[in-house]
mmCIF file of N, CA, C and O in Angstrom:
data_model
loop_
_atom_site.group_PDB
_atom_site.id
_atom_site.type_symbol
_atom_site.label_atom_id
_atom_site.label_comp_id
_atom_site.label_asym_id
_atom_site.label_seq_id
_atom_site.Cartn_x
_atom_site.Cartn_y
_atom_site.Cartn_z
ATOM 1 N N MET A 48 21.564 -35.152 2.694
ATOM 2 C CA MET A 48 21.809 -33.747 3.835
ATOM 3 C C MET A 48 22.967 -34.411 4.300
ATOM 4 O O MET A 48 23.312 -33.692 6.287
ATOM 5 N N ASN A 49 24.030 -34.980 3.965
ATOM 6 C CA ASN A 49 25.303 -35.444 4.913
ATOM 7 C C ASN A 49 26.202 -33.901 5.732
ATOM 8 O O ASN A 49 26.659 -33.947 6.482
ATOM 9 N N ASN A 50 25.601 -32.689 5.098
ATOM 10 C CA ASN A 50 26.874 -31.693 5.812
ATOM 11 C C ASN A 50 26.258 -31.309 6.526
ATOM 12 O O ASN A 50 26.579 -29.948 7.144
ATOM 13 N N LEU A 51 24.314 -31.054 6.535
ATOM 14 C CA LEU A 51 23.824 -30.340 7.026
ATOM 15 C C LEU A 51 23.856 -30.777 9.078
ATOM 16 O O LEU A 51 24.134 -31.985 9.211
ATOM 17 N N THR A 52 23.683 -29.668 10.304
ATOM 18 C CA THR A 52 23.837 -30.831 11.443
ATOM 19 C C THR A 52 22.047 -31.087 11.419
ATOM 20 O O THR A 52 21.032 -31.042 10.620
ATOM 21 N N THR A 53 21.714 -32.389 12.491
ATOM 22 C CA THR A 53 20.471 -32.835 12.874
ATOM 23 C C THR A 53 20.499 -32.566 13.649
ATOM 24 O O THR A 53 20.595 -31.949 14.386
ATOM 25 N N GLY A 54 19.169 -33.226 13.979
ATOM 26 C CA GLY A 54 18.166 -32.657 15.854
ATOM 27 C C GLY A 54 17.725 -31.922 15.679
ATOM 28 O O GLY A 54 17.907 -30.751 15.115
ATOM 29 N N THR A 55 17.150 -31.050 16.854
ATOM 30 C CA THR A 55 16.841 -29.973 16.955
ATOM 31 C C THR A 55 17.545 -28.216 16.728
ATOM 32 O O THR A 55 18.698 -28.812 17.891
ATOM 33 N N TRP A 56 17.294 -27.516 16.525
ATOM 34 C CA TRP A 56 17.889 -26.283 16.072
ATOM 35 C C TRP A 56 17.315 -25.374 17.219
ATOM 36 O O TRP A 56 15.779 -24.807 16.987
ATOM 37 N N ALA A 57 17.793 -24.261 18.030
ATOM 38 C CA ALA A 57 17.246 -23.886 19.135
ATOM 39 C C ALA A 57 17.586 -21.560 18.034
ATOM 40 O O ALA A 57 18.933 -21.951 18.315
ATOM 41 N N ILE A 58 16.945 -21.422 18.816
ATOM 42 C CA ILE A 58 16.840 -20.020 18.770
ATOM 43 C C ILE A 58 18.043 -19.516 19.983
ATOM 44 O O ILE A 58 17.604 -19.914 21.577
ATOM 45 N N CYS A 59 19.050 -18.644 19.687
ATOM 46 C CA CYS A 59 19.786 -18.004 20.937
ATOM 47 C C CYS A 59 19.698 -16.176 20.587
ATOM 48 O O CYS A 59 19.747 -15.899 19.502
ATOM 49 N N TYR A 60 19.252 -15.980 22.124
ATOM 50 C CA TYR A 60 18.543 -13.786 21.948
ATOM 51 C C TYR A 60 19.758 -13.706 21.397
ATOM 52 O O TYR A 60 19.290 -12.115 21.558
ATOM 53 N N ASP A 61 20.588 -13.914 21.139
ATOM 54 C CA ASP A 61 22.408 -13.243 21.375
ATOM 55 C C ASP A 61 22.226 -13.257 19.580
ATOM 56 O O ASP A 61 23.282 -12.802 19.142
ATOM 57 N N GLY A 62 21.743 -13.586 19.054
ATOM 58 C CA GLY A 62 21.833 -13.151 17.052
ATOM 59 C C GLY A 62 22.182 -14.702 16.407
ATOM 60 O O GLY A 62 22.493 -14.674 15.923
ATOM 61 N N LYS A 63 22.240 -15.538 17.299
ATOM 62 C CA LYS A 63 22.538 -16.974 16.362
ATOM 63 C C LYS A 63 21.337 -18.361 16.962
ATOM 64 O O LYS A 63 20.719 -18.198 17.501
ATOM 65 N N ILE A 64 21.000 -19.426 16.225
ATOM 66 C CA ILE A 64 20.680 -20.802 15.951
ATOM 67 C C ILE A 64 21.563 -21.322 16.131
ATOM 68 O O ILE A 64 22.699 -21.723 15.400
ATOM 69 N N ASP A 65 21.521 -22.316 17.454
ATOM 70 C CA ASP A 65 22.375 -23.847 17.088
ATOM 71 C C ASP A 65 21.960 -24.705 17.604
ATOM 72 O O ASP A 65 20.445 -25.426 17.950
ATOM 73 N N ALA A 66 22.309 -26.149 16.932
ATOM 74 C CA ALA A 66 22.194 -27.562 16.711
ATOM 75 C C ALA A 66 22.003 -27.656 18.211
ATOM 76 O O ALA A 66 22.724 -27.424 18.962
ATOM 77 N N SER A 67 20.911 -28.727 18.684
ATOM 78 C CA SER A 67 21.120 -29.334 19.650
ATOM 79 C C SER A 67 22.350 -30.010 20.197
ATOM 80 O O SER A 67 22.478 -29.856 21.255
ATOM 81 N N ASP A 68 22.769 -29.982 19.259
ATOM 82 C CA ASP A 68 24.165 -30.937 20.056
ATOM 83 C C ASP A 68 25.562 -29.992 20.005
ATOM 84 O O ASP A 68 26.839 -30.059 20.225
ATOM 85 N N GLY A 69 25.140 -27.853 19.949
ATOM 86 C CA GLY A 69 25.839 -26.723 20.292
ATOM 87 C C GLY A 69 26.422 -26.458 18.943
ATOM 88 O O GLY A 69 27.696 -25.615 18.995
ATOM 89 N N LYS A 70 26.336 -27.272 18.033
ATOM 90 C CA LYS A 70 27.019 -26.449 16.265
ATOM 91 C C LYS A 70 26.889 -25.397 16.286
ATOM 92 O O LYS A 70 24.838 -25.526 16.471
ATOM 93 N N PHE A 71 27.295 -24.025 16.007
ATOM 94 C CA PHE A 71 26.256 -22.850 15.381
ATOM 95 C C PHE A 71 25.862 -23.463 13.691
ATOM 96 O O PHE A 71 26.341 -23.615 12.708
ATOM 97 N N VAL A 72 24.525 -23.077 13.955
ATOM 98 C CA VAL A 72 24.104 -22.871 12.320
ATOM 99 C C VAL A 72 24.220 -22.285 11.695
ATOM 100 O O VAL A 72 24.382 -21.889 10.533
ATOM 101 N N CYS A 73 23.704 -20.667 11.849
ATOM 102 C CA CYS A 73 23.498 -19.062 12.139
ATOM 103 C C CYS A 73 23.544 -18.448 12.836
ATOM 104 O O CYS A 73 23.072 -18.252 13.561
ATOM 105 N N SER A 74 23.555 -17.500 12.395
ATOM 106 C CA SER A 74 23.414 -15.742 12.753
ATOM 107 C C SER A 74 22.302 -14.611 12.254
ATOM 108 O O SER A 74 22.605 -14.690 10.981
ATOM 109 N N PHE A 75 22.614 -13.677 12.899
ATOM 110 C CA PHE A 75 21.601 -12.912 12.488
ATOM 111 C C PHE A 75 22.325 -11.564 12.346
ATOM 112 O O PHE A 75 23.325 -11.172 13.100
ATOM 113 N N ARG A 76 21.800 -10.053 12.092
ATOM 114 C CA ARG A 76 21.875 -9.027 12.631
ATOM 115 C C ARG A 76 21.354 -8.863 13.576
ATOM 116 O O ARG A 76 22.852 -7.480 13.837
ATOM 117 N N TRP A 77 20.773 -9.327 13.992
ATOM 118 C CA TRP A 77 20.260 -8.680 15.864
ATOM 119 C C TRP A 77 21.437 -9.148 16.580
ATOM 120 O O TRP A 77 21.229 -10.682 16.656
ATOM 121 N N SER A 78 21.774 -8.457 17.940
ATOM 122 C CA SER A 78 22.060 -8.816 18.941
ATOM 123 C C SER A 78 21.576 -9.449 20.244
ATOM 124 O O SER A 78 22.340 -8.801 21.208
ATOM 125 N N SER A 79 20.431 -8.549 20.349
ATOM 126 C CA SER A 79 19.690 -8.559 22.189
ATOM 127 C C SER A 79 18.233 -9.417 21.443
ATOM 128 O O SER A 79 17.515 -9.220 20.375
ATOM 129 N N PHE A 80 17.741 -9.116 22.885
ATOM 130 C CA PHE A 80 16.190 -9.775 22.643
ATOM 131 C C PHE A 80 14.918 -8.766 22.161
ATOM 132 O O PHE A 80 14.116 -9.079 21.256
ATOM 133 N N LYS A 81 16.192 -7.476 22.791
ATOM 134 C CA LYS A 81 14.555 -6.421 22.351
ATOM 135 C C LYS A 81 14.583 -6.341 20.955
ATOM 136 O O LYS A 81 13.738 -6.089 19.884
ATOM 137 N N GLU A 82 15.797 -5.605 20.055
ATOM 138 C CA GLU A 82 16.030 -6.612 18.262
ATOM 139 C C GLU A 82 14.809 -6.964 17.612
ATOM 140 O O GLU A 82 15.059 -7.747 16.814
ATOM 141 N N PHE A 83 15.807 -8.597 18.252
ATOM 142 C CA PHE A 83 14.644 -10.056 17.662
ATOM 143 C C PHE A 83 13.305 -9.674 17.696
ATOM 144 O O PHE A 83 12.385 -9.942 16.789
ATOM 145 N N ASN A 84 12.535 -8.807 18.778
ATOM 146 C CA ASN A 84 11.259 -8.804 18.654
ATOM 147 C C ASN A 84 10.363 -7.754 17.751
ATOM 148 O O ASN A 84 9.487 -7.134 17.165
ATOM 149 N N GLU A 85 11.444 -7.111 17.344
ATOM 150 C CA GLU A 85 11.561 -6.247 15.774
ATOM 151 C C GLU A 85 11.212 -6.803 14.386
ATOM 152 O O GLU A 85 11.727 -7.978 14.441
ATOM 153 N N GLY A 86 10.529 -5.859 13.563
ATOM 154 C CA GLY A 86 9.922 -6.185 12.778
ATOM 155 C C GLY A 86 9.496 -7.980 12.125
ATOM 156 O O GLY A 86 8.917 -8.527 13.036
ATOM 157 N N ASN A 87 10.437 -8.166 11.412
ATOM 158 C CA ASN A 87 10.011 -9.903 11.156
ATOM 159 C C ASN A 87 10.682 -10.314 11.543
ATOM 160 O O ASN A 87 10.390 -11.711 11.725
ATOM 161 N N ASN A 88 11.708 -10.530 12.718
ATOM 162 C CA ASN A 88 12.809 -10.931 13.059
ATOM 163 C C ASN A 88 12.578 -12.391 14.125
ATOM 164 O O ASN A 88 13.420 -13.107 13.219
ATOM 165 N N ALA A 89 11.928 -12.337 14.457
ATOM 166 C CA ALA A 89 11.240 -13.357 15.777
ATOM 167 C C ALA A 89 10.215 -14.712 14.694
ATOM 168 O O ALA A 89 11.301 -15.892 14.945
ATOM 169 N N GLU A 90 9.853 -13.730 13.675
ATOM 170 C CA GLU A 90 9.030 -14.897 12.587
ATOM 171 C C GLU A 90 10.207 -15.685 11.407
ATOM 172 O O GLU A 90 9.792 -16.605 11.325
ATOM 173 N N ILE A 91 10.849 -14.730 11.045
ATOM 174 C CA ILE A 91 12.262 -15.145 10.555
ATOM 175 C C ILE A 91 13.259 -16.721 11.526
ATOM 176 O O ILE A 91 13.150 -18.079 10.779
ATOM 177 N N ALA A 92 12.862 -16.250 12.402
ATOM 178 C CA ALA A 92 14.515 -17.026 14.222
ATOM 179 C C ALA A 92 13.373 -18.430 13.361
ATOM 180 O O ALA A 92 13.661 -19.133 13.296
ATOM 181 N N ARG A 93 12.205 -18.254 13.947
ATOM 182 C CA ARG A 93 11.274 -19.374 14.333
ATOM 183 C C ARG A 93 11.406 -20.193 13.574
ATOM 184 O O ARG A 93 11.316 -21.618 13.307
ATOM 185 N N LEU A 94 11.371 -19.767 12.121
ATOM 186 C CA LEU A 94 11.443 -20.889 10.821
ATOM 187 C C LEU A 94 12.250 -21.092 10.160
ATOM 188 O O LEU A 94 12.644 -22.498 10.062
ATOM 189 N N ILE A 95 13.826 -20.272 10.599
ATOM 190 C CA ILE A 95 15.095 -21.323 10.399
ATOM 191 C C ILE A 95 15.034 -22.556 11.429
ATOM 192 O O ILE A 95 15.453 -22.996 11.243
ATOM 193 N N ALA A 96 14.976 -21.797 12.317
ATOM 194 C CA ALA A 96 15.252 -23.509 13.723
ATOM 195 C C ALA A 96 13.622 -24.313 13.739
ATOM 196 O O ALA A 96 13.845 -25.686 14.064
ATOM 197 N N ALA A 97 12.627 -24.198 12.674
ATOM 198 C CA ALA A 97 11.855 -25.309 12.709
ATOM 199 C C ALA A 97 12.576 -25.710 11.929
ATOM 200 O O ALA A 97 11.947 -27.200 11.120
ATOM 201 N N SER A 98 12.915 -25.384 10.050
ATOM 202 C CA SER A 98 13.864 -26.091 10.009
ATOM 203 C C SER A 98 13.984 -27.723 8.992
ATOM 204 O O SER A 98 13.418 -27.947 8.450
ATOM 205 N N PRO A 99 14.691 -28.216 10.223
ATOM 206 C CA PRO A 99 14.774 -29.513 10.667
ATOM 207 C C PRO A 99 13.626 -30.380 10.710
ATOM 208 O O PRO A 99 13.772 -31.921 10.210
ATOM 209 N N ASP A 100 12.897 -29.863 11.312
ATOM 210 C CA ASP A 100 11.519 -30.618 11.960
ATOM 211 C C ASP A 100 10.091 -30.428 10.720
ATOM 212 O O ASP A 100 9.781 -31.338 10.349
ATOM 213 N N ILE A 101 10.172 -29.438 9.729
ATOM 214 C CA ILE A 101 9.835 -29.252 8.966
ATOM 215 C C ILE A 101 10.288 -30.691 7.936
ATOM 216 O O ILE A 101 9.590 -30.589 7.002
ATOM 217 N N LEU A 102 11.034 -30.544 7.304
ATOM 218 C CA LEU A 102 12.217 -31.146 6.332
ATOM 219 C C LEU A 102 11.745 -32.640 7.194
ATOM 220 O O LEU A 102 11.298 -33.395 6.060
ATOM 221 N N LYS A 103 11.905 -33.002 8.205
ATOM 222 C CA LYS A 103 11.263 -34.721 8.551
ATOM 223 C C LYS A 103 9.967 -34.785 8.062
ATOM 224 O O LYS A 103 10.156 -35.950 7.824
ATOM 225 N N SER A 104 9.566 -34.121 8.171
ATOM 226 C CA SER A 104 8.280 -34.278 8.717
ATOM 227 C C SER A 104 7.409 -33.924 6.803
ATOM 228 O O SER A 104 7.004 -35.418 6.526
ATOM 229 N N LEU A 105 8.184 -33.648 5.765
ATOM 230 C CA LEU A 105 8.071 -33.521 4.429
ATOM 231 C C LEU A 105 8.768 -35.517 3.765
ATOM 232 O O LEU A 105 7.625 -35.575 3.237
ATOM 233 N N LYS A 106 9.715 -35.408 4.505
ATOM 234 C CA LYS A 106 9.788 -36.590 4.386
ATOM 235 C C LYS A 106 8.983 -37.739 4.341
ATOM 236 O O LYS A 106 8.956 -39.036 3.499
ATOM 237 N N VAL A 107 8.736 -38.058 5.358
ATOM 238 C CA VAL A 107 7.982 -39.069 6.058
ATOM 239 C C VAL A 107 6.569 -38.625 4.977
ATOM 240 O O VAL A 107 5.821 -39.636 4.080
ATOM 241 N N LEU A 108 5.738 -37.583 5.218
ATOM 242 C CA LEU A 108 4.945 -37.534 3.821
ATOM 243 C C LEU A 108 4.284 -38.259 2.924
ATOM 244 O O LEU A 108 4.071 -38.662 2.332
ATOM 245 N N VAL A 109 5.762 -37.774 2.529
ATOM 246 C CA VAL A 109 6.433 -38.572 1.024
ATOM 247 C C VAL A 109 6.327 -39.963 0.347
ATOM 248 O O VAL A 109 5.843 -40.850 -0.383
ATOM 249 N N GLU A 110 7.191 -40.559 1.971
ATOM 250 C CA GLU A 110 7.392 -42.028 1.785
ATOM 251 C C GLU A 110 5.830 -41.988 2.404
ATOM 252 O O GLU A 110 5.086 -43.385 1.819
ATOM 253 N N ALA A 111 4.855 -41.576 3.272
ATOM 254 C CA ALA A 111 3.836 -42.297 3.115
ATOM 255 C C ALA A 111 2.259 -42.325 2.338
ATOM 256 O O ALA A 111 1.814 -43.129 2.094
ATOM 257 N N TYR A 112 2.367 -41.393 2.003
ATOM 258 C CA TYR A 112 1.311 -40.733 0.881
ATOM 259 C C TYR A 112 1.746 -41.158 -1.223
ATOM 260 O O TYR A 112 0.856 -41.346 -1.713
ATOM 261 N N GLY A 113 3.676 -40.798 -0.696
ATOM 262 C CA GLY A 113 4.164 -40.715 -2.128
ATOM 263 C C GLY A 113 4.745 -42.211 -3.289
ATOM 264 O O GLY A 113 3.486 -42.889 -4.048
ATOM 265 N N GLY A 114 5.199 -42.930 -2.022
ATOM 266 C CA GLY A 114 5.806 -43.938 -2.595
ATOM 267 C C GLY A 114 6.001 -43.607 -3.457
ATOM 268 O O GLY A 114 6.620 -42.986 -4.425
ATOM 269 N N ASP A 115 6.411 -44.529 -4.453
ATOM 270 C CA ASP A 115 6.357 -45.214 -6.107
ATOM 271 C C ASP A 115 5.377 -44.934 -6.790
ATOM 272 O O ASP A 115 5.374 -44.735 -8.119
ATOM 273 N N ARG A 116 3.957 -44.069 -6.664
ATOM 274 C CA ARG A 116 3.198 -43.958 -8.101
ATOM 275 C C ARG A 116 4.003 -42.260 -8.196
ATOM 276 O O ARG A 116 2.057 -41.493 -8.284
ATOM 277 N N ARG A 117 4.308 -41.731 -8.733
ATOM 278 C CA ARG A 117 4.480 -39.839 -8.649
ATOM 279 C C ARG A 117 3.810 -40.161 -9.999
ATOM 280 O O ARG A 117 3.655 -39.002 -10.281
ATOM 281 N N ASP A 118 3.545 -40.894 -11.187
ATOM 282 C CA ASP A 118 2.075 -40.536 -12.047
ATOM 283 C C ASP A 118 1.234 -40.549 -11.424
ATOM 284 O O ASP A 118 0.456 -39.422 -12.437
ATOM 285 N N ARG A 119 1.010 -41.114 -10.298
ATOM 286 C CA ARG A 119 -0.573 -40.245 -9.745
ATOM 287 C C ARG A 119 -0.930 -40.293 -8.141
ATOM 288 O O ARG A 119 -2.053 -39.880 -7.861
ATOM 289 N N GLU A 120 0.394 -39.005 -7.486
ATOM 290 C CA GLU A 120 0.651 -38.259 -6.688
ATOM 291 C C GLU A 120 -0.430 -37.553 -6.454
ATOM 292 O O GLU A 120 -0.050 -36.462 -7.563
ATOM 293 N N PRO A 121 -1.202 -37.008 -5.333
ATOM 294 C CA PRO A 121 -1.196 -35.599 -5.218
ATOM 295 C C PRO A 121 -1.236 -34.501 -5.693
ATOM 296 O O PRO A 121 0.944 -34.596 -5.764
ATOM 297 N N PRO A 122 -1.013 -32.980 -5.534
ATOM 298 C CA PRO A 122 -0.312 -32.181 -6.312
ATOM 299 C C PRO A 122 0.852 -31.461 -4.471
ATOM 300 O O PRO A 122 1.956 -31.111 -4.945
ATOM 301 N N MET A 123 0.258 -32.262 -3.403
ATOM 302 C CA MET A 123 0.343 -31.654 -2.410
ATOM 303 C C MET A 123 1.875 -32.452 -2.297
ATOM 304 O O MET A 123 2.799 -31.911 -1.690
ATOM 305 N N ILE A 124 1.748 -34.043 -2.636
ATOM 306 C CA ILE A 124 2.977 -34.896 -1.692
ATOM 307 C C ILE A 124 4.308 -33.955 -3.639
ATOM 308 O O ILE A 124 5.454 -33.944 -3.311
ATOM 309 N N LYS A 125 3.749 -33.981 -4.339
ATOM 310 C CA LYS A 125 4.318 -33.521 -5.385
ATOM 311 C C LYS A 125 5.415 -31.786 -5.126
ATOM 312 O O LYS A 125 6.698 -31.731 -4.947
ATOM 313 N N ASP A 126 4.767 -31.035 -4.779
ATOM 314 C CA ASP A 126 5.167 -30.002 -3.717
ATOM 315 C C ASP A 126 5.624 -30.211 -3.091
ATOM 316 O O ASP A 126 7.039 -29.192 -3.006
ATOM 317 N N ALA A 127 5.775 -30.942 -1.462
ATOM 318 C CA ALA A 127 6.363 -31.501 -0.774
ATOM 319 C C ALA A 127 7.683 -32.357 -1.578
ATOM 320 O O ALA A 127 9.319 -31.879 -0.394
ATOM 321 N N ARG A 128 8.000 -33.262 -2.698
ATOM 322 C CA ARG A 128 8.912 -33.318 -2.550
ATOM 323 C C ARG A 128 10.357 -31.785 -3.452
ATOM 324 O O ARG A 128 11.030 -32.288 -3.082
ATOM 325 N N ALA A 129 9.248 -30.818 -4.766
ATOM 326 C CA ALA A 129 10.331 -30.044 -4.865
ATOM 327 C C ALA A 129 10.618 -29.334 -3.220
ATOM 328 O O ALA A 129 12.304 -28.851 -3.360
ATOM 329 N N ALA A 130 10.228 -29.056 -2.375
ATOM 330 C CA ALA A 130 10.831 -28.621 -1.100
ATOM 331 C C ALA A 130 12.030 -28.958 -0.885
ATOM 332 O O ALA A 130 13.003 -28.674 -0.286
ATOM 333 N N ILE A 131 11.737 -30.620 -0.733
ATOM 334 C CA ILE A 131 12.794 -31.253 0.266
ATOM 335 C C ILE A 131 14.250 -31.225 -0.782
ATOM 336 O O ILE A 131 14.985 -31.102 -0.153
ATOM 337 N N ALA A 132 14.437 -31.363 -2.386
ATOM 338 C CA ALA A 132 14.473 -31.375 -3.184
ATOM 339 C C ALA A 132 15.573 -29.756 -2.726
ATOM 340 O O ALA A 132 16.772 -29.954 -2.943
ATOM 341 N N LYS A 133 15.081 -28.771 -2.508
ATOM 342 C CA LYS A 133 15.365 -26.855 -2.740
ATOM 343 C C LYS A 133 15.965 -26.744 -0.877
ATOM 344 O O LYS A 133 17.539 -26.949 -0.993
ATOM 345 N N ALA A 134 15.905 -27.706 -0.627
ATOM 346 C CA ALA A 134 16.236 -27.955 1.138
ATOM 347 C C ALA A 134 17.616 -28.464 1.111
ATOM 348 O O ALA A 134 18.654 -28.349 1.684
ATOM 349 N N GLU A 135 17.580 -29.933 0.176
ATOM 350 C CA GLU A 135 18.828 -30.831 0.173
ATOM 351 C C GLU A 135 19.784 -30.610 -1.475
ATOM 352 O O GLU A 135 21.004 -31.104 -1.949
ATOM 353 N N GLY A 136 19.409 -28.991 -1.572
ATOM 354 C CA GLY A 136 20.201 -28.490 -2.295
ATOM 355 C C GLY A 136 19.851 -28.944 -4.162
ATOM 356 O O GLY A 136 20.846 -28.249 -4.800
ATOM 357 N N ALA A 137 18.870 -29.467 -4.191
ATOM 358 C CA ALA A 137 19.340 -29.987 -5.745
ATOM 359 C C ALA A 137 19.122 -28.695 -6.613
ATOM 360 O O ALA A 137 18.280 -27.962 -6.570
ATOM 361 N N LYS A 138 18.758 -28.628 -8.117
ATOM 362 C CA LYS A 138 18.851 -28.196 -8.889
ATOM 363 C C LYS A 138 17.754 -28.676 -9.470
ATOM 364 O O LYS A 138 17.844 -29.460 -10.167
#
């Protein structure tokens, strides 16, 4: 995660998501509150804005319940490990 912004991400209704430190995260094709509420734009923006929190939670889950017992870990921990790897760019 060295290249990712850290902290909370927030939706800006001008079509951007910014990090809590003010760094730009991403932008969308909509540029108004009205467009934000069309289709599934709002849901997508909220999911992206929640990404750092989701990733952090998955890491805590794996640490708490996964540990070094990969041969006996439940499927949800394997799924969490896969999601973490995908988020961090593992192939």
